[in-house]
Amino acid sequence: MADIQADSESRTGTPTPTSGITRRRLIGTAGATGVALGAVGAGAGYAVASSNSPEQPTALTSLGADAVMFHGKHQPGITTPMQSRGHLVAFDLAAGAGRKEAAALLRRWSATAERLMAGEPMTSGDTDVARDAGPSSLSVTFGFGHSFFSRTGLEKQRPGALDPLPDFFSDHLDKARSNGDLWVQIGADDGLVAFHALRAIQKDAGAAAKVRWQMNGFNRSPGATAQPMTARNLMGQIDGTDNPKPSESDFDKRIFVPASGSAQSPAWMAHGSYAVVRRIRMLLDDWEKLSTTAQEAVIGRKKSTGAPLTGGTETSEMKLDKTDANGDLVVPLNAHARISRPDQNGGAAMVRRPFSFHDGIDADGVPDAGLLFVCWQADPLRGFVPVQRKLDRGDALSSFIRHEASGLFAVPGGADKGGYVGQALLEG
């Protein structure tokens, strides 16, 4: 359970030369986004025109102007910095829909995602929900579930890495909210921009596919803290400290399928990744009964700073053998941070990039809240699975969480200009 403070994919801001907003002021308002701003023209984004200058669009703040590129080697939404709003949605192909209909759908979805991520309206039938906003770091990511390949007659192209996940002791899975033929991840730093994309994707599905399940999430807004920092989850813990970083030499090997494919991934998955999606309910009433000291023992880190209990700062190395005056391990054997470490799991690593969720309070006054866990890896059998098996055998945090839904999706590489996501599979 963790999020990512990842390096940025390609983002651009869109201040206009006539706005009177200087580069210094834009960078000053960027907050925790850590993005590079550049004047790429007033056409990106469709904010309303100023009444004082009807021919010039109103200047966007840096938050609204930030844009993520749709085309590239990898799909957006994997190493894109965390956004403050998110939607996860799975679709099943309609009865009678096959490979031809799936290709047409992915072509429509890709074209829509490209326009919306650039801050442009849909070509027709736009709802105007995001009319006053810019791109707001919108990203849209597409993936294929295990069942997609039998529905489209492409069973021979199904990756071995997409084999169903094993059962785990902590699973209490709702099948209606798990898996699916197609999966879409939407993230943005503005709630209306994110919803606008969700509605556009749903409308584009038309008669080809219907929604199987949909989940809404959120994170801290960029600029909400005095300085960039790792986010907190709904348990109040700083969460995501040990995530792999794109700057690390073995990052691509761990997270992305090689350009030529692999033993578990065919060539059409080149530069792609695999997303494990889990709806994890946090039993907050039980958690909040613990003292801060007890909570820190469960996690293995200080709640205030995220530093290991053995001392230092958030990024200090955890001293697993350190003992206290009584000879007891400072970081308990069942502490979540100890058990989930790559060096405790044969080097297994994944980029964890989730959203928090809160879906109301039930009749007993218990919050339905937790984490929409999304993690990325080149092979889930070497990333998520060994870590979750280890956690299943004795993680102290397991008493305070419940896995309620699950999905595994093959997310192909990014689309070429003029192409669409999954084209190598659907037209290969």
Coordinates of N, CA and C in Angstrom, one line a residue, residues 177-347:
R177 N -17.0 -6.3 -8.8 CA -16.1 -5.1 -8.8 C -14.7 -5.5 -9.1
S178 N -14.5 -6.6 -9.8 CA -13.1 -7.1 -10.1 C -13.0 -7.4 -11.6
N179 N -11.8 -7.4 -12.1 CA -11.4 -7.8 -13.4 C -12.2 -6.9 -14.5
G180 N -12.4 -7.5 -15.7 CA -13.1 -6.8 -16.8 C -12.3 -7.0 -18.0
D181 N -13.0 -6.8 -19.2 CA -12.3 -7.0 -20.5 C -11.3 -5.8 -20.7
L182 N -11.8 -4.6 -20.4 CA -11.0 -3.4 -20.7 C -10.9 -2.6 -19.4
W183 N -9.8 -1.9 -19.2 CA -9.6 -1.0 -18.0 C -9.1 0.3 -18.4
V184 N -9.7 1.4 -17.8 CA -9.2 2.7 -18.1 C -8.9 3.4 -16.7
Q185 N -7.7 4.0 -16.7 CA -7.3 4.8 -15.5 C -7.3 6.3 -16.0
I186 N -8.0 7.2 -15.2 CA -8.0 8.6 -15.5 C -7.5 9.3 -14.3
G187 N -6.6 10.3 -14.5 CA -6.1 11.1 -13.4 C -6.0 12.6 -13.9
A188 N -6.3 13.5 -13.0 CA -6.2 14.9 -13.3 C -6.1 15.7 -12.0
D189 N -5.6 16.9 -12.1 CA -5.5 17.8 -10.9 C -6.7 18.7 -10.7
D190 N -7.8 18.4 -11.5 CA -9.0 19.1 -11.3 C -10.1 18.1 -11.4
G191 N -11.1 18.1 -10.4 CA -12.1 17.2 -10.4 C -13.1 17.2 -11.6
L192 N -13.4 18.4 -12.1 CA -14.2 18.5 -13.3 C -13.5 18.0 -14.6
V193 N -12.2 18.3 -14.7 CA -11.5 17.8 -15.8 C -11.5 16.2 -15.8
A194 N -11.3 15.6 -14.6 CA -11.3 14.2 -14.5 C -12.7 13.6 -14.9
F195 N -13.7 14.2 -14.4 CA -15.1 13.7 -14.6 C -15.4 13.9 -16.1
H196 N -15.0 15.0 -16.7 CA -15.2 15.2 -18.1 C -14.6 14.1 -19.0
A197 N -13.4 13.7 -18.6 CA -12.8 12.6 -19.3 C -13.5 11.3 -19.1
L198 N -13.9 11.0 -17.9 CA -14.7 9.8 -17.6 C -15.9 9.7 -18.4
R199 N -16.7 10.8 -18.5 CA -17.9 10.9 -19.2 C -17.7 10.7 -20.7
A200 N -16.6 11.3 -21.2 CA -16.3 11.2 -22.6 C -15.9 9.7 -23.0
I201 N -15.2 9.1 -22.1 CA -14.8 7.7 -22.4 C -16.0 6.8 -22.3
Q202 N -16.9 7.0 -21.4 CA -18.1 6.2 -21.3 C -19.0 6.4 -22.6
K203 N -19.1 7.7 -23.0 CA -20.0 7.9 -24.2 C -19.3 7.3 -25.4
D204 N -18.0 7.4 -25.5 CA -17.3 6.8 -26.7 C -17.5 5.3 -26.8
A205 N -17.7 4.6 -25.6 CA -17.9 3.2 -25.6 C -19.1 2.8 -26.4
G206 N -20.1 3.6 -26.5 CA -21.3 3.4 -27.3 C -21.9 2.0 -27.0
A207 N -22.2 1.3 -28.1 CA -22.8 0.0 -28.0 C -21.7 -1.1 -28.0
A208 N -20.5 -0.7 -28.1 CA -19.4 -1.7 -28.1 C -19.1 -2.3 -26.8
A209 N -19.2 -1.5 -25.7 CA -18.9 -2.0 -24.4 C -19.7 -1.3 -23.3
K210 N -19.9 -2.0 -22.2 CA -20.6 -1.4 -21.1 C -19.8 -1.4 -19.8
V211 N -20.1 -0.5 -18.9 CA -19.3 -0.4 -17.7 C -19.5 -1.6 -16.8
R212 N -18.5 -2.2 -16.3 CA -18.5 -3.3 -15.4 C -18.5 -2.8 -14.0
W213 N -17.5 -1.9 -13.7 CA -17.4 -1.3 -12.4 C -16.7 0.0 -12.6
Q214 N -16.8 0.9 -11.6 CA -16.2 2.2 -11.6 C -15.9 2.7 -10.2
M215 N -14.7 3.2 -10.0 CA -14.3 3.7 -8.6 C -13.7 5.1 -8.7
N216 N -13.9 5.9 -7.7 CA -13.4 7.3 -7.7 C -12.4 7.4 -6.6
G217 N -11.3 8.2 -6.8 CA -10.3 8.4 -5.8 C -9.8 9.8 -5.8
F218 N -8.9 10.1 -4.8 CA -8.4 11.4 -4.7 C -7.0 11.3 -4.0
N219 N -6.2 12.3 -4.1 CA -5.0 12.5 -3.4 C -4.8 14.0 -3.0
R220 N -3.8 14.3 -2.3 CA -3.5 15.6 -1.9 C -3.3 16.5 -3.1
S221 N -3.8 17.7 -3.2 CA -3.7 18.6 -4.3 C -2.3 19.1 -4.4
P222 N -1.7 19.3 -5.6 CA -0.4 19.9 -5.7 C -0.4 21.3 -5.1
G223 N 0.6 21.6 -4.4 CA 0.7 22.9 -3.8 C 0.0 23.0 -2.4
A224 N -0.6 21.9 -1.9 CA -1.2 22.0 -0.6 C -0.3 22.0 0.6
T225 N 1.0 21.6 0.3 CA 2.0 21.5 1.4 C 3.1 22.6 1.1
A226 N 3.8 23.0 2.1 CA 4.8 24.0 2.0 C 5.9 23.7 1.0
Q227 N 6.2 22.4 0.8 CA 7.2 21.9 -0.1 C 6.8 20.5 -0.6
P228 N 7.3 20.1 -1.7 CA 6.9 18.8 -2.2 C 7.3 17.7 -1.2
M229 N 6.4 16.8 -1.1 CA 6.6 15.7 -0.1 C 5.8 14.5 -0.5
T230 N 6.2 13.3 0.0 CA 5.4 12.1 -0.2 C 4.1 12.2 0.4
A231 N 3.1 11.7 -0.3 CA 1.7 11.9 0.2 C 1.4 11.0 1.4
R232 N 0.3 11.3 2.1 CA -0.2 10.5 3.2 C -1.4 9.7 2.7
N233 N -1.6 8.6 3.3 CA -2.9 7.8 3.1 C -3.9 8.2 4.2
L234 N -5.0 7.5 4.1 CA -6.1 7.8 5.1 C -5.9 7.3 6.5
M235 N -4.8 6.6 6.7 CA -4.4 6.2 8.0 C -3.4 7.3 8.6
G236 N -3.1 8.3 7.8 CA -2.3 9.3 8.3 C -0.8 9.1 8.1
Q237 N -0.4 8.0 7.4 CA 1.0 7.6 7.3 C 1.5 8.2 6.0
I238 N 2.8 8.6 6.0 CA 3.5 9.0 4.8 C 3.7 7.7 4.1
D239 N 3.3 7.7 2.8 CA 3.1 6.4 2.1 C 3.7 6.5 0.7
G240 N 4.8 5.7 0.5 CA 5.4 5.7 -0.9 C 6.9 5.9 -0.9
T241 N 7.5 5.9 0.3 CA 8.9 6.3 0.4 C 9.9 5.4 -0.4
D242 N 9.6 4.1 -0.5 CA 10.6 3.2 -1.1 C 10.2 2.9 -2.5
N243 N 9.3 3.7 -3.2 CA 9.0 3.4 -4.6 C 10.2 3.5 -5.5
P244 N 10.3 2.6 -6.5 CA 11.4 2.8 -7.5 C 11.3 4.1 -8.2
K245 N 12.4 4.7 -8.5 CA 12.4 6.0 -9.2 C 12.9 5.8 -10.7
P246 N 12.3 6.6 -11.6 CA 12.7 6.5 -13.0 C 14.2 6.7 -13.2
S247 N 14.8 7.5 -12.3 CA 16.2 7.8 -12.4 C 17.1 6.6 -12.1
E248 N 16.6 5.5 -11.5 CA 17.4 4.4 -11.1 C 17.7 3.5 -12.4
S249 N 18.9 3.0 -12.5 CA 19.4 2.3 -13.7 C 18.5 1.1 -14.0
D250 N 17.9 0.4 -13.1 CA 17.2 -0.8 -13.4 C 15.6 -0.5 -13.4
F251 N 15.2 0.7 -13.4 CA 13.8 1.0 -13.3 C 13.0 0.4 -14.5
D252 N 13.5 0.7 -15.7 CA 12.8 0.2 -16.9 C 12.7 -1.3 -16.9
K253 N 13.8 -2.0 -16.5 CA 13.8 -3.4 -16.4 C 12.7 -4.0 -15.5
R254 N 12.5 -3.3 -14.4 CA 11.6 -3.8 -13.4 C 10.1 -3.4 -13.7
I255 N 9.9 -2.3 -14.4 CA 8.6 -1.8 -14.6 C 8.0 -2.0 -16.0
F256 N 8.8 -2.0 -17.0 CA 8.4 -2.0 -18.4 C 8.8 -3.3 -19.1
V257 N 8.0 -3.8 -20.0 CA 8.3 -4.9 -20.9 C 9.4 -4.5 -21.9
P258 N 10.4 -5.3 -22.1 CA 11.5 -4.9 -23.1 C 10.9 -4.7 -24.5
A259 N 11.7 -4.0 -25.3 CA 11.3 -3.6 -26.6 C 11.0 -4.8 -27.5
S260 N 11.6 -5.9 -27.2 CA 11.4 -7.1 -28.0 C 10.4 -8.1 -27.4
G261 N 9.8 -7.7 -26.3 CA 8.9 -8.6 -25.6 C 9.7 -9.4 -24.6
S262 N 9.1 -10.5 -24.1 CA 9.8 -11.3 -23.1 C 9.1 -12.7 -23.1
A263 N 9.6 -13.6 -22.3 CA 9.1 -14.9 -22.2 C 7.6 -14.9 -21.8
Q264 N 7.2 -14.0 -21.0 CA 5.9 -13.9 -20.5 C 5.0 -12.8 -21.2
S265 N 5.7 -12.1 -22.1 CA 5.0 -11.0 -22.8 C 5.3 -11.0 -24.3
P266 N 4.3 -11.1 -25.1 CA 4.5 -11.0 -26.6 C 5.0 -9.7 -27.0
A267 N 5.5 -9.6 -28.3 CA 6.1 -8.4 -28.8 C 5.1 -7.2 -28.8
W268 N 3.8 -7.4 -28.9 CA 2.9 -6.3 -28.9 C 2.8 -5.6 -27.6
M269 N 3.4 -6.2 -26.6 CA 3.4 -5.5 -25.2 C 4.7 -4.7 -25.0
A270 N 5.5 -4.6 -26.1 CA 6.8 -3.8 -26.0 C 6.5 -2.5 -25.3
H271 N 7.4 -2.1 -24.3 CA 7.3 -0.8 -23.6 C 6.1 -0.7 -22.8
G272 N 5.3 -1.8 -22.6 CA 4.1 -1.8 -21.8 C 4.4 -2.2 -20.4
S273 N 3.4 -2.3 -19.6 CA 3.5 -2.7 -18.2 C 2.3 -3.4 -17.7
Y274 N 2.3 -4.0 -16.6 CA 1.1 -4.7 -16.0 C 0.6 -4.0 -14.8
A275 N -0.7 -3.7 -14.7 CA -1.3 -3.0 -13.6 C -2.1 -4.0 -12.8
V276 N -1.7 -4.0 -11.5 CA -2.6 -4.7 -10.5 C -3.4 -3.7 -9.8
V277 N -4.7 -3.9 -9.8 CA -5.6 -2.9 -9.2 C -6.3 -3.6 -8.0
R278 N -6.3 -3.0 -6.8 CA -7.0 -3.6 -5.7 C -7.7 -2.5 -4.9
R279 N -9.0 -2.8 -4.6 CA -9.7 -1.9 -3.7 C -9.5 -2.4 -2.3
I280 N -8.7 -1.6 -1.5 CA -8.3 -2.0 -0.1 C -9.1 -1.2 0.9
R281 N -10.0 -1.8 1.6 CA -10.8 -1.1 2.6 C -9.9 -1.0 3.9
M282 N -9.8 0.2 4.4 CA -9.1 0.5 5.7 C -10.1 0.4 6.8
L283 N -9.8 -0.4 7.8 CA -10.7 -0.4 9.0 C -10.3 0.7 9.9
L284 N -10.7 1.9 9.6 CA -10.2 3.1 10.3 C -10.6 3.2 11.7
D285 N -11.8 2.7 12.1 CA -12.2 2.7 13.5 C -11.3 1.9 14.4
D286 N -10.9 0.8 13.9 CA -9.9 -0.1 14.6 C -8.5 0.6 14.7
W287 N -8.1 1.1 13.5 CA -6.8 1.7 13.4 C -6.7 2.9 14.3
E288 N -7.7 3.7 14.4 CA -7.6 5.0 15.1 C -7.7 4.7 16.7
K289 N -8.0 3.5 17.1 CA -8.0 3.2 18.5 C -6.6 3.0 19.0
L290 N -5.6 2.7 18.1 CA -4.2 2.5 18.5 C -3.6 3.8 18.8
S291 N -2.6 3.8 19.7 CA -1.8 4.9 20.0 C -0.9 5.2 18.8
T292 N -0.3 6.4 18.8 CA 0.6 6.7 17.7 C 1.8 5.7 17.7
T293 N 2.3 5.4 18.9 CA 3.4 4.5 19.1 C 3.0 3.1 18.5
A294 N 1.8 2.6 18.8 CA 1.4 1.3 18.3 C 1.3 1.3 16.8
Q295 N 0.7 2.4 16.2 CA 0.6 2.6 14.8 C 2.0 2.5 14.1
E296 N 2.9 3.2 14.7 CA 4.3 3.2 14.1 C 4.9 1.9 14.2
A297 N 4.6 1.1 15.2 CA 5.2 -0.3 15.3 C 4.6 -1.2 14.2
V298 N 3.3 -1.0 13.8 CA 2.6 -1.7 12.8 C 3.3 -1.4 11.4
I299 N 3.6 -0.1 11.2 CA 4.2 0.3 9.9 C 5.7 0.1 9.9
G300 N 6.4 0.5 11.0 CA 7.8 0.4 11.1 C 8.5 1.8 10.8
R301 N 7.7 2.8 10.7 CA 8.1 4.2 10.4 C 7.4 5.2 11.3
K302 N 8.1 6.3 11.5 CA 7.5 7.4 12.3 C 6.3 8.0 11.5
K303 N 5.3 8.2 12.2 CA 4.1 8.8 11.5 C 4.3 10.2 11.1
S304 N 5.1 11.0 11.9 CA 5.2 12.4 11.7 C 6.1 12.7 10.4
T305 N 7.2 11.9 10.2 CA 8.2 12.2 9.2 C 8.3 11.1 8.2
G306 N 7.8 9.9 8.5 CA 8.1 8.8 7.6 C 9.4 8.1 7.7
A307 N 10.2 8.6 8.7 CA 11.5 8.0 8.9 C 11.4 6.7 9.5
P308 N 12.4 5.8 9.2 CA 12.3 4.4 9.9 C 12.5 4.6 11.4
L309 N 11.9 3.6 12.1 CA 12.0 3.7 13.6 C 13.4 3.6 14.1
T310 N 14.3 3.2 13.2 CA 15.8 3.1 13.6 C 16.5 4.5 13.5
G311 N 15.7 5.5 13.1 CA 16.3 6.9 13.1 C 16.6 7.4 11.7
G312 N 16.9 8.7 11.7 CA 17.2 9.4 10.4 C 16.0 10.1 9.8
T313 N 16.0 10.3 8.5 CA 15.0 11.0 7.8 C 14.1 9.9 7.0
E314 N 13.2 10.4 6.3 CA 12.3 9.5 5.5 C 13.1 8.6 4.6
T315 N 14.2 9.1 4.0 CA 14.9 8.3 3.0 C 16.1 7.6 3.6
S316 N 16.3 7.6 5.0 CA 17.4 6.9 5.6 C 17.2 5.4 5.5
E317 N 18.3 4.7 5.4 CA 18.2 3.2 5.3 C 17.7 2.7 6.7
M318 N 16.8 1.7 6.6 CA 16.2 1.1 7.8 C 17.2 0.0 8.3
K319 N 17.6 0.1 9.5 CA 18.6 -0.8 10.2 C 17.8 -1.9 10.7
L320 N 17.6 -3.0 10.0 CA 16.8 -4.1 10.3 C 17.2 -4.9 11.6
D321 N 18.5 -4.8 11.9 CA 19.0 -5.6 13.0 C 19.1 -4.8 14.3
K322 N 18.8 -3.5 14.2 CA 19.0 -2.7 15.4 C 18.0 -3.1 16.5
T323 N 18.5 -3.1 17.8 CA 17.7 -3.5 18.9 C 17.6 -2.4 19.9
D324 N 16.6 -2.4 20.8 CA 16.5 -1.4 21.9 C 17.2 -1.9 23.1
A325 N 17.0 -1.2 24.2 CA 17.7 -1.5 25.5 C 17.3 -2.8 26.0
N326 N 16.1 -3.3 25.6 CA 15.6 -4.7 26.1 C 16.1 -5.8 25.2
G327 N 16.8 -5.4 24.1 CA 17.2 -6.5 23.2 C 16.2 -6.8 22.1
D328 N 15.0 -6.0 22.1 CA 14.0 -6.3 21.1 C 14.3 -5.5 19.8
L329 N 13.9 -6.0 18.7 CA 14.1 -5.3 17.4 C 13.3 -4.0 17.4
V330 N 14.0 -2.9 17.0 CA 13.3 -1.6 16.9 C 12.2 -1.6 15.9
V331 N 12.5 -2.3 14.8 CA 11.5 -2.5 13.7 C 11.0 -3.9 13.9
P332 N 9.8 -4.1 14.3 CA 9.3 -5.5 14.6 C 9.3 -6.3 13.3
L333 N 9.4 -7.6 13.5 CA 9.5 -8.6 12.4 C 8.3 -8.5 11.5
N334 N 7.2 -8.2 12.1 CA 5.9 -8.2 11.3 C 5.6 -6.7 10.8
A335 N 6.5 -5.8 11.0 CA 6.2 -4.4 10.5 C 6.0 -4.4 9.0
H336 N 5.0 -3.6 8.5 CA 4.7 -3.6 7.1 C 5.9 -3.1 6.3
A337 N 6.6 -2.1 6.7 CA 7.8 -1.6 6.0 C 8.9 -2.6 5.9
R338 N 9.1 -3.4 6.9 CA 10.1 -4.4 6.9 C 9.7 -5.6 5.9
I339 N 8.5 -6.1 6.0 CA 8.1 -7.2 5.2 C 8.0 -6.9 3.7
S340 N 7.6 -5.6 3.3 CA 7.4 -5.3 2.0 C 8.6 -4.8 1.2
R341 N 9.8 -4.7 1.9 CA 11.0 -4.3 1.3 C 11.4 -5.2 0.2
P342 N 12.0 -4.6 -1.0 CA 12.4 -5.5 -2.0 C 13.5 -6.5 -1.6
D343 N 14.4 -6.1 -0.7 CA 15.4 -7.0 -0.2 C 14.9 -8.1 0.7
Q344 N 13.6 -8.1 1.1 CA 13.0 -9.1 1.8 C 12.1 -10.0 0.9
N345 N 12.1 -9.7 -0.4 CA 11.2 -10.4 -1.3 C 12.0 -10.7 -2.6
G346 N 13.2 -11.1 -2.5 CA 14.0 -11.5 -3.7 C 14.2 -10.4 -4.7
G347 N 14.1 -9.1 -4.2 CA 14.3 -8.0 -5.1 C 13.0 -7.5 -5.8

